[in-house]
Short mmCIF file of C-alpha atoms and ligand atoms in Angstrom, two decimals:
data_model
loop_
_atom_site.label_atom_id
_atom_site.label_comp_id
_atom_site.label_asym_id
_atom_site.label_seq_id
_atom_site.Cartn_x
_atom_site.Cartn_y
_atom_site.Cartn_z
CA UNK A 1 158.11 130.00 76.00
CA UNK A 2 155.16 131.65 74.13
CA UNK A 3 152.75 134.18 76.54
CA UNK A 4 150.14 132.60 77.72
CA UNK A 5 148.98 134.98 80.33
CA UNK A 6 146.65 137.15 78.15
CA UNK A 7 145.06 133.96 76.68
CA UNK A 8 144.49 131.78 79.55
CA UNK A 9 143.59 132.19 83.54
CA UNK A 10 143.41 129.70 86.46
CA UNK A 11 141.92 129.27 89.36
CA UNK A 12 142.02 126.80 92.27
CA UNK A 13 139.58 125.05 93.73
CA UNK A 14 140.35 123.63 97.33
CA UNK A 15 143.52 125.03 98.66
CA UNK A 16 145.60 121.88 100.64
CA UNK A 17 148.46 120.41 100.01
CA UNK A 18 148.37 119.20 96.31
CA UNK A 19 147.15 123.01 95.35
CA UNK A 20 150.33 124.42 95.35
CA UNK A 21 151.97 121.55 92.92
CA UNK A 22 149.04 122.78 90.22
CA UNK A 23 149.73 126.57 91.16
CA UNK A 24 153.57 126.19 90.06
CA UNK A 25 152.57 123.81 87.07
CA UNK A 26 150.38 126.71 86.40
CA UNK A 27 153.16 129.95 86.95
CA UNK A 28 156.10 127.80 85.14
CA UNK A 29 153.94 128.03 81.75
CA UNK A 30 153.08 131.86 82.82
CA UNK A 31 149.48 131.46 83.31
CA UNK A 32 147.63 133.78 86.20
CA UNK A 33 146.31 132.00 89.31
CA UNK A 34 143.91 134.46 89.57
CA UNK A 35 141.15 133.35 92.01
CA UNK A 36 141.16 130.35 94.62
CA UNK A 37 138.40 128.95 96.69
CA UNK A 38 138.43 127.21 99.90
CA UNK A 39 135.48 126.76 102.78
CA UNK A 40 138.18 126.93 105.60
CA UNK A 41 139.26 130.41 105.48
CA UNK A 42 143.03 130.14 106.48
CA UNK A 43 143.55 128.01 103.99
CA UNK A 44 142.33 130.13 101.31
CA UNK A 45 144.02 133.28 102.90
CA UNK A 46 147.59 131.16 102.92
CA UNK A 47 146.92 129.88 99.16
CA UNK A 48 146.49 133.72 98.03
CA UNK A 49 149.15 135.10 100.07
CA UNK A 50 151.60 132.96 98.42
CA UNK A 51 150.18 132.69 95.16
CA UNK A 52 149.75 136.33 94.87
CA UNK A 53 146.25 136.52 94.51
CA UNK A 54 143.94 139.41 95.91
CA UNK A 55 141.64 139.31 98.97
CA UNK A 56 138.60 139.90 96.88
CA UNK A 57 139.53 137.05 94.34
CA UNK A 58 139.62 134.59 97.63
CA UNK A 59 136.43 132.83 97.72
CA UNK A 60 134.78 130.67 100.10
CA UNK A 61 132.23 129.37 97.99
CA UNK A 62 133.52 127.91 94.74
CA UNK A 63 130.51 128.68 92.63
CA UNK A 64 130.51 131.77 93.11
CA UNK A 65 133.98 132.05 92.08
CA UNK A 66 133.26 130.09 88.75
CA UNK A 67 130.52 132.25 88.02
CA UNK A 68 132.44 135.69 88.83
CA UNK A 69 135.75 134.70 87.49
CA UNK A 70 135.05 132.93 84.26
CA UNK A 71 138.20 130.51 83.99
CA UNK A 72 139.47 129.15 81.19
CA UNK A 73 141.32 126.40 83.90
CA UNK A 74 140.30 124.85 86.66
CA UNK A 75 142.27 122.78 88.85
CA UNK A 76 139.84 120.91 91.01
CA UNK A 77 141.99 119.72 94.50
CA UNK A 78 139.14 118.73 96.85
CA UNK A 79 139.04 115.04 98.55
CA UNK A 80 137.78 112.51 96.61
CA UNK A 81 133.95 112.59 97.08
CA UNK A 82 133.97 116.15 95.78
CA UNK A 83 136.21 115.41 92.80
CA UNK A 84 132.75 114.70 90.87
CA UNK A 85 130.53 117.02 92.26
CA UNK A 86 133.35 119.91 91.66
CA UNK A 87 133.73 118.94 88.38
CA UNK A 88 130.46 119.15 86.69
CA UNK A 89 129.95 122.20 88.43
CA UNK A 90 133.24 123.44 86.84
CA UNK A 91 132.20 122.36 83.46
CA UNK A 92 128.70 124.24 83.57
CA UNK A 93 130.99 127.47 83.19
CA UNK A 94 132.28 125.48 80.30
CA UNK A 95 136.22 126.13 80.96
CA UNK A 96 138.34 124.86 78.38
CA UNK A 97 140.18 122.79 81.22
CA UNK A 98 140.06 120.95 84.36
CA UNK A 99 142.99 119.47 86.24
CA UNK A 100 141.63 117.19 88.72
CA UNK A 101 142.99 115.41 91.12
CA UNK A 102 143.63 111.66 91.46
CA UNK A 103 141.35 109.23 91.68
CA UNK A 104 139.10 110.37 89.03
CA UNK A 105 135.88 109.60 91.44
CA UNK A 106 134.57 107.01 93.93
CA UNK A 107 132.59 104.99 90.86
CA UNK A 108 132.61 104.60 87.49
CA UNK A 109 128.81 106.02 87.43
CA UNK A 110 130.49 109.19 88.86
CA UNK A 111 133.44 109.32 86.68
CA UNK A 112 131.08 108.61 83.48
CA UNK A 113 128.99 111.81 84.79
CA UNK A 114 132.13 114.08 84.85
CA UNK A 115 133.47 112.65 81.24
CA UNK A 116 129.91 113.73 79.70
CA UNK A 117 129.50 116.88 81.90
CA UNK A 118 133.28 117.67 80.10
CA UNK A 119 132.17 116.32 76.67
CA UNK A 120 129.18 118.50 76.56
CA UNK A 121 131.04 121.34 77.63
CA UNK A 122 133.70 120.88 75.31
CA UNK A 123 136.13 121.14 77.64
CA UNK A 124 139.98 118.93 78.34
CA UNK A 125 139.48 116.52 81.41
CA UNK A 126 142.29 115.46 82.80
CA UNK A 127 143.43 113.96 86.51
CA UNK A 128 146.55 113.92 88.52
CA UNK A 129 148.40 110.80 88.15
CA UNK A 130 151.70 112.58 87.87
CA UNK A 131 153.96 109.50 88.03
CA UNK A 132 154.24 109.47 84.48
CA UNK A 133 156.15 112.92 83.93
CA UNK A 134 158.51 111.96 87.07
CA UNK A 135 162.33 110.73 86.04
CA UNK A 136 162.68 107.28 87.86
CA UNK A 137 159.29 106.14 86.58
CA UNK A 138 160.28 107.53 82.53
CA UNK A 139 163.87 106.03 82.99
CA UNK A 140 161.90 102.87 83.18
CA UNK A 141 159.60 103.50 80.44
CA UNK A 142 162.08 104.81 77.84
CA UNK A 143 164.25 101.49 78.68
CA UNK A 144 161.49 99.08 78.34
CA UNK A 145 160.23 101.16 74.70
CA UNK A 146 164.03 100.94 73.64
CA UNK A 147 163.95 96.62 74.12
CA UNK A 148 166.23 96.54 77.33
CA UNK A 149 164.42 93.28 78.81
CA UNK A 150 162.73 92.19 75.26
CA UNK A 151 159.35 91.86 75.03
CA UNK A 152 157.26 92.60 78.02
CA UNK A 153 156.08 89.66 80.39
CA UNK A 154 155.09 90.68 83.38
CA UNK A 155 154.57 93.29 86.35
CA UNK A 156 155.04 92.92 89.77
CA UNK A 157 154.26 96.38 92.04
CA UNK A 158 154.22 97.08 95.55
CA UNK A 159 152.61 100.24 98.10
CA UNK A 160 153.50 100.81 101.41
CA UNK A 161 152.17 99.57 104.25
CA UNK A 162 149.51 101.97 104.79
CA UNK A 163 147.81 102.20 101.74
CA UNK A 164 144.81 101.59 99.56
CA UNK A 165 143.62 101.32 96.27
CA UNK A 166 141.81 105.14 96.21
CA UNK A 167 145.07 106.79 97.76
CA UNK A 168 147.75 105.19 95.98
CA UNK A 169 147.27 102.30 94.33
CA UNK A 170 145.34 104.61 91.82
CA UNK A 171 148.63 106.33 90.97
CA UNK A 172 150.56 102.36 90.75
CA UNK A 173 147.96 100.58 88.28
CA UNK A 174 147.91 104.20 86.15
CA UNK A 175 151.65 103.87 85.61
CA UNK A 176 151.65 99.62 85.38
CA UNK A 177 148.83 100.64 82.54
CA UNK A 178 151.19 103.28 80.99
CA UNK A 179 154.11 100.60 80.72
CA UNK A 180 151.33 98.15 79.16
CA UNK A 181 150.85 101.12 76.47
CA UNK A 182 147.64 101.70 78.49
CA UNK A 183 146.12 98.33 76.54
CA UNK A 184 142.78 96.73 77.58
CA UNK A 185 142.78 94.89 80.75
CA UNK A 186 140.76 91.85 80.45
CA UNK A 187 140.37 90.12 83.65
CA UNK A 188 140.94 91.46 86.92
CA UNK A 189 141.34 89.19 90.42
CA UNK A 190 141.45 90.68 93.57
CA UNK A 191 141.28 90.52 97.17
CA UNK A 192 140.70 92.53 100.22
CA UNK A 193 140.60 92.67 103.91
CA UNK A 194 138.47 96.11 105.31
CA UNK A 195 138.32 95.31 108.53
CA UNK A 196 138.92 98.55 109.99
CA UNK A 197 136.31 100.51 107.86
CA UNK A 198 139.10 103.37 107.75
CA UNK A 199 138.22 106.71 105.88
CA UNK A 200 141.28 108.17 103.70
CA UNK A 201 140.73 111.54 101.82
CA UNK A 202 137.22 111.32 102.09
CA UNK A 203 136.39 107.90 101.59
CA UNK A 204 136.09 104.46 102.73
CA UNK A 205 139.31 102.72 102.09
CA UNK A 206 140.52 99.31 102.40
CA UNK A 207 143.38 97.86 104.65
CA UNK A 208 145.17 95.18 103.09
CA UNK A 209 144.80 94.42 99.01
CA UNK A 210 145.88 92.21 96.15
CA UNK A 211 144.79 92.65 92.77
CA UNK A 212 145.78 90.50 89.68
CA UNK A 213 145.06 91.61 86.10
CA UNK A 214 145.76 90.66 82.61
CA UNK A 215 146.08 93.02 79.72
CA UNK A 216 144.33 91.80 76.88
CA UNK A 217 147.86 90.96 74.93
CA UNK A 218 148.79 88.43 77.99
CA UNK A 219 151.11 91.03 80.31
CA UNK A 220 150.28 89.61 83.97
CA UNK A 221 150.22 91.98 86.70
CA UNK A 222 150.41 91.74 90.34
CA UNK A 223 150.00 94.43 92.86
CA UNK A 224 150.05 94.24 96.65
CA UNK A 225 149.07 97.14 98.93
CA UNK A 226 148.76 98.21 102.99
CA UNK A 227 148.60 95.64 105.82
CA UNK A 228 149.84 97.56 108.53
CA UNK A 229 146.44 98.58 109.84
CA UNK A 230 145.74 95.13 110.69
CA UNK A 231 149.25 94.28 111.60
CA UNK A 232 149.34 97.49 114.50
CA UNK A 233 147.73 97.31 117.51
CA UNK A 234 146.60 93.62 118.70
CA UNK A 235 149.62 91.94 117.20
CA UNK A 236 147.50 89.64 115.45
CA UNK A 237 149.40 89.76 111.76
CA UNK A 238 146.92 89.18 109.39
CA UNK A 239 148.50 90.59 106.26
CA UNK A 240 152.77 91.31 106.07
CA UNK A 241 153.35 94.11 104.48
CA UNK A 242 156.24 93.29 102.14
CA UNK A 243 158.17 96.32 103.69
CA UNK A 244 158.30 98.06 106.64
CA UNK A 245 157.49 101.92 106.76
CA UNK A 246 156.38 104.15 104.69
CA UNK A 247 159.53 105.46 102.68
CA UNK A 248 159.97 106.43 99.25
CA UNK A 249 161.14 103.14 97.95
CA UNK A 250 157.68 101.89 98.55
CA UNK A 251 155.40 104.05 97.15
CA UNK A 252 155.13 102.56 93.79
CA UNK A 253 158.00 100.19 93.98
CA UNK A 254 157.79 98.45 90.82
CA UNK A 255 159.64 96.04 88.99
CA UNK A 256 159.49 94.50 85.16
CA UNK A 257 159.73 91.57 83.85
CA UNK A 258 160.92 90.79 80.11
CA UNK A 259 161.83 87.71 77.78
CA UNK A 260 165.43 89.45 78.49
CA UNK A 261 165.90 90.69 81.67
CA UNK A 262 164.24 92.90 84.58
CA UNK A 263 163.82 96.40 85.53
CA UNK A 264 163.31 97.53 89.04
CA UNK A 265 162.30 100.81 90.50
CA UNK A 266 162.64 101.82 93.60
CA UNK A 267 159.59 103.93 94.39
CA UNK A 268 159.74 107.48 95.28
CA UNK A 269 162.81 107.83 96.57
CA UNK A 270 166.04 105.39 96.25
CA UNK A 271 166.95 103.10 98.67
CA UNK A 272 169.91 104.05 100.33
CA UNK A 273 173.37 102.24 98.61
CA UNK A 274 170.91 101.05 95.55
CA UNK A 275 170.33 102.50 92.44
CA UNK A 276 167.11 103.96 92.15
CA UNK A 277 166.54 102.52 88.58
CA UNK A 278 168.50 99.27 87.87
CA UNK A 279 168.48 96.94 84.37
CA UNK A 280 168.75 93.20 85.91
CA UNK A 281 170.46 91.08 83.10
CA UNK A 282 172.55 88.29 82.49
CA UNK A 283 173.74 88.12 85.75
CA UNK A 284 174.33 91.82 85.95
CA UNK A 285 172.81 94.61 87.60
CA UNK A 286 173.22 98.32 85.66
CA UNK A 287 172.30 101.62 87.41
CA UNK A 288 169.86 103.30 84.67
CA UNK A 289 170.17 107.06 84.30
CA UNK A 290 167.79 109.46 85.22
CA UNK A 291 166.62 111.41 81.91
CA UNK A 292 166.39 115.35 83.04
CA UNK A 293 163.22 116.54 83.02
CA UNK A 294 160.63 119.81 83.47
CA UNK A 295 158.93 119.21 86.71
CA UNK A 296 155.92 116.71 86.38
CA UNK A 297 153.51 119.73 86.79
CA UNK A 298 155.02 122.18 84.48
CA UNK A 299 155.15 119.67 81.97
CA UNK A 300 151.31 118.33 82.71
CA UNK A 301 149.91 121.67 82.16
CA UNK A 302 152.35 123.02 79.19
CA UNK A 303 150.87 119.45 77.38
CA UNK A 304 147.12 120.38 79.09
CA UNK A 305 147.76 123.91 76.70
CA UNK A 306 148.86 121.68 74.02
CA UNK A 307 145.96 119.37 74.39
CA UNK A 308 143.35 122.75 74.30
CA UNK A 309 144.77 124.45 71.14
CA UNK A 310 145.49 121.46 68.84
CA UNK A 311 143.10 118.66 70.45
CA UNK A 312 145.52 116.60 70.96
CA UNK A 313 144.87 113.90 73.96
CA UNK A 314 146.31 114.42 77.06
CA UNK A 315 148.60 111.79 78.56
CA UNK A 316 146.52 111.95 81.60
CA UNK A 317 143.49 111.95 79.92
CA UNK A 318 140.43 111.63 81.82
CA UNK A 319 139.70 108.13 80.00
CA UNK A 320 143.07 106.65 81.35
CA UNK A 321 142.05 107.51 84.96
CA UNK A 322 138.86 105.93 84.03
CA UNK A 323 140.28 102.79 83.26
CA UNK A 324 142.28 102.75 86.23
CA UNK A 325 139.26 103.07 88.36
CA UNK A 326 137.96 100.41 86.42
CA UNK A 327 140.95 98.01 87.78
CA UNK A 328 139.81 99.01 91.30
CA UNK A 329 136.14 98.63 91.17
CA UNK A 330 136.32 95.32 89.32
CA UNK A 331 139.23 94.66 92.38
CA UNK A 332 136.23 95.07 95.03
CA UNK A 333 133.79 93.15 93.31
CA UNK A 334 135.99 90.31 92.85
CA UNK A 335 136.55 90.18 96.65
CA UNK A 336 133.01 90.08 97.03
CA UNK A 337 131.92 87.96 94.06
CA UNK A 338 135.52 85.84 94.98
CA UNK A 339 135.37 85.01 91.08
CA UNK A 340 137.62 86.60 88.51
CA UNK A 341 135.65 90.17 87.02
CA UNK A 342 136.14 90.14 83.27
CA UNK A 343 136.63 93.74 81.80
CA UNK A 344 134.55 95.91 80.63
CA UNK A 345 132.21 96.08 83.89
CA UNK A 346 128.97 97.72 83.69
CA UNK A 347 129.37 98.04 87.99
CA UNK A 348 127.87 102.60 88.46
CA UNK A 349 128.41 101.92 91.96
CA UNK A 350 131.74 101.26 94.49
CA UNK A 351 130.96 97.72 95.64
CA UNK A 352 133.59 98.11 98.58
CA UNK A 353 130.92 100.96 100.00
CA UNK A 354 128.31 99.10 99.30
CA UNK A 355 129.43 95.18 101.35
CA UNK A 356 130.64 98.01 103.72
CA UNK A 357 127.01 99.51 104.05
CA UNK A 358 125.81 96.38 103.69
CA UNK A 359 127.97 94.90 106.76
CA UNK A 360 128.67 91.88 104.60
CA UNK A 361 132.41 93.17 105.72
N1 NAD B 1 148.69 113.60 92.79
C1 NAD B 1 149.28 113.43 93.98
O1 NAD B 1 150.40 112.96 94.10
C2 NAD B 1 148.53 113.82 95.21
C3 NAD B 1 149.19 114.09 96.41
C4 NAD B 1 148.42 114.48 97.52
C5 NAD B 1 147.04 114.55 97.41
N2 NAD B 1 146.44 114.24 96.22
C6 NAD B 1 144.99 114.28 96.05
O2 NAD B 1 144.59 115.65 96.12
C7 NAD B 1 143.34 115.74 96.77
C8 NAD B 1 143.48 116.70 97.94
O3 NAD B 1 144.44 116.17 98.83
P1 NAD B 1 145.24 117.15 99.82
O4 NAD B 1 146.25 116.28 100.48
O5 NAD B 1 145.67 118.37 99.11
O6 NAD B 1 144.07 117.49 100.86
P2 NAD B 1 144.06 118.61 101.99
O7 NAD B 1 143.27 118.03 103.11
O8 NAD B 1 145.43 119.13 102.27
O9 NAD B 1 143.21 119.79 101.32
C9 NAD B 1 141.87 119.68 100.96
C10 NAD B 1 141.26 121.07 100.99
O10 NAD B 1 139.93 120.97 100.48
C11 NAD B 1 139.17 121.96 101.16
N3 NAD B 1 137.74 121.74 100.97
C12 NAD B 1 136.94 120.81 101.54
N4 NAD B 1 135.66 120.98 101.13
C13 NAD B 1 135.67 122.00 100.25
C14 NAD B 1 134.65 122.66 99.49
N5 NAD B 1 133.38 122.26 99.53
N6 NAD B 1 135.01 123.71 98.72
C15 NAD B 1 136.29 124.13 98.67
N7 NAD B 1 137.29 123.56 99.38
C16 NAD B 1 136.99 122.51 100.15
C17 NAD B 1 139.65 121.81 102.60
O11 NAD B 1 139.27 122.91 103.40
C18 NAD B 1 141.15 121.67 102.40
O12 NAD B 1 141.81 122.92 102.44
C19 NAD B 1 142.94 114.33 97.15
O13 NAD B 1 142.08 113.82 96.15
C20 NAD B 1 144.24 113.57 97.15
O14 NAD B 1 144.06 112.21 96.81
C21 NAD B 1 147.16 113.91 95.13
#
């Protein structure tokens, strides 16, 4: 591996849990975390104790860490509401990177704003939908690109009981895109119950959701998420969530459908006495094999390098994430319009704040 340490420094912005994936992806291609920022102060000190980083490069105001430190990467780890915000700052410094995390924004206005704000700057956008660089989810992929079940049909994807579009089903339609080739999605048709007005991550999220969509080749895709809010407490069972729990084998549990046969995944983790990957054809049912690979976050940032010296785009470019959020917004509006949204939408705002604002839910 080439030395990148004299060419290239990070720093951190927000220092919680998903920090320290970006900090390894960062030391595993031997780049320097060399400042963080945080506004709670423990969790700045306990980033910079572990990452090795010096008291005076521990800042409590992000700014003024952009404007002492001068980046060339940013990794931008805040909730969601700051994602934006966080970003354009970033890019004002003009960095020739930012790693943000998943979902890109809370709107497509927003997520437009940080595209330009990175456009103008010149700088490499991209946002945390991992999924793609981990081995149960590119076992899939490499089967389906090599003709296991023929052509493509459909998709059929499940979260776990307590989640929502912003939290995880962001991370489910980006890899359901990804095994579409990340084609056009036409229509979308959706549904969902927000009964609770919950907050996840810094949003408003929904409980319960179904969303339909069609990529513009005729793939049909169906996703369920959460339920169990509305399931818990006054037994009244609105919603089933299809399983119980929240274990690996449903976040993301996906399965394909071809002119040949099936794949299913099982999630995150395996189910126990399954195979984590299996080919469903003819009758039979074949374990796939996991390919061996770099760790999702090594491998995002030695192709975010790639992306800055040659311009080549990034697999989880911010214009994917875009058009994931695009699933989710058109998702809202069709449970408020209860019509099917054709694609593209030209909707700045997140329609599930506003009938939440509104009280219309
Ligand atoms: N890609 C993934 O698989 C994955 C996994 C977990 C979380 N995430 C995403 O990462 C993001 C962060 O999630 P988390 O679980 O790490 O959250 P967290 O609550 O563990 O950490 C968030 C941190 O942000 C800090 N913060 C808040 N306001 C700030 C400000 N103005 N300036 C600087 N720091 C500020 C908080 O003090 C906290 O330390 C979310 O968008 C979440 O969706 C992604």
């Amino acid at each position: 591996m080439s030395d990148k340490s004299k060419e290239y420094r990070a720093v951190v912005i927000a220092c919680g849990r998903i920090s320290g994936a970006h900090a390894h992806g960062y030391q595993s291609n031997n780049i320097p975390i060399v400042a963080c920022a945080d506004i709670n102060q423990d969790a700045v000190n306990a980033f910079g104790e572990r990452f090795g980083i010096p008291k005076e490069r521990r800042y409590l105001d992000y700014n003024e860490m952009l404007d002492k430190e001068r980046p060339e990467i940013v990794s931008v780890c805040s909730h969601h509401h700051l994602h934006a915000p966080m970003t354009i700052d970033s890019a004002k410094y003009k960095p020739l990177a930012i790693f943000c995390e998943k979902p890109i924004a809370l709107s497509l206005g927003e997520a437009d704003a940080m595209i330009n704000a990175c456009k103008e700057s010149n700088t490499v956008l991209i946002i945390g939908h991992q999924r793609r660089f981990s081995p149960q989810y590119v076992c899939a992929y490499n089967a389906l690109k090599d003709g296991a079940i023929g052509e493509l049909v459909s998709m059929e994807a499940h979260g776990h009981p307590w989640t929502s579009l912003l939290v995880d089903g962001t991370h489910t339609i980006d890899l359901l895109r990804w095994y579409a080739d990340d084609l056009p999605i036409s229509w979308v048709f959706g549904q969902i119950d927000s009964r609770t007005h919950r907050s996840a991550w810094g949003s408003l999220v929904e409980d319960a959701t179904i969303s339909i969509f069609n990529f513009n080749n005729g793939i049909r895709t169906i996703l369920t998420l959460g339920g169990a809010n509305l399931t818990k407490d006054d037994g009244n069972a609105y919603f089933e969530p299809l399983w119980k729990g929240v274990e690996g084998s449903n976040y993301h549990h996906i399965i394909l459908r071809g002119t040949e046969g099936q794949i299913e995944i099982d999630g995150d983790a395996p189910t126990p006495g399954r195979p984590w990957v299996r080919l469903i054809k003819n009758g039979a049912i074949k374990e796939l094999e996991l390919p061996k690979l770099p760790s999702a976050h090594a491998e995002i940032v030695r192709l975010l390098i790639e992306s800055i010296e040659t311009g080549s785009k990034h697999l989880l470019d911010a214009s994917s994430a875009r058009a994931t959020l695009e699933v989710i917004i058109a998702t809202f509006e069709s449970s408020r319009k209860r019509s099917i949204i054709q694609l593209p939408i030209d909707i700045k705002e997140n329609p599930l704040f506003e009938m939440i604002n509104l009280g219309e839910i």
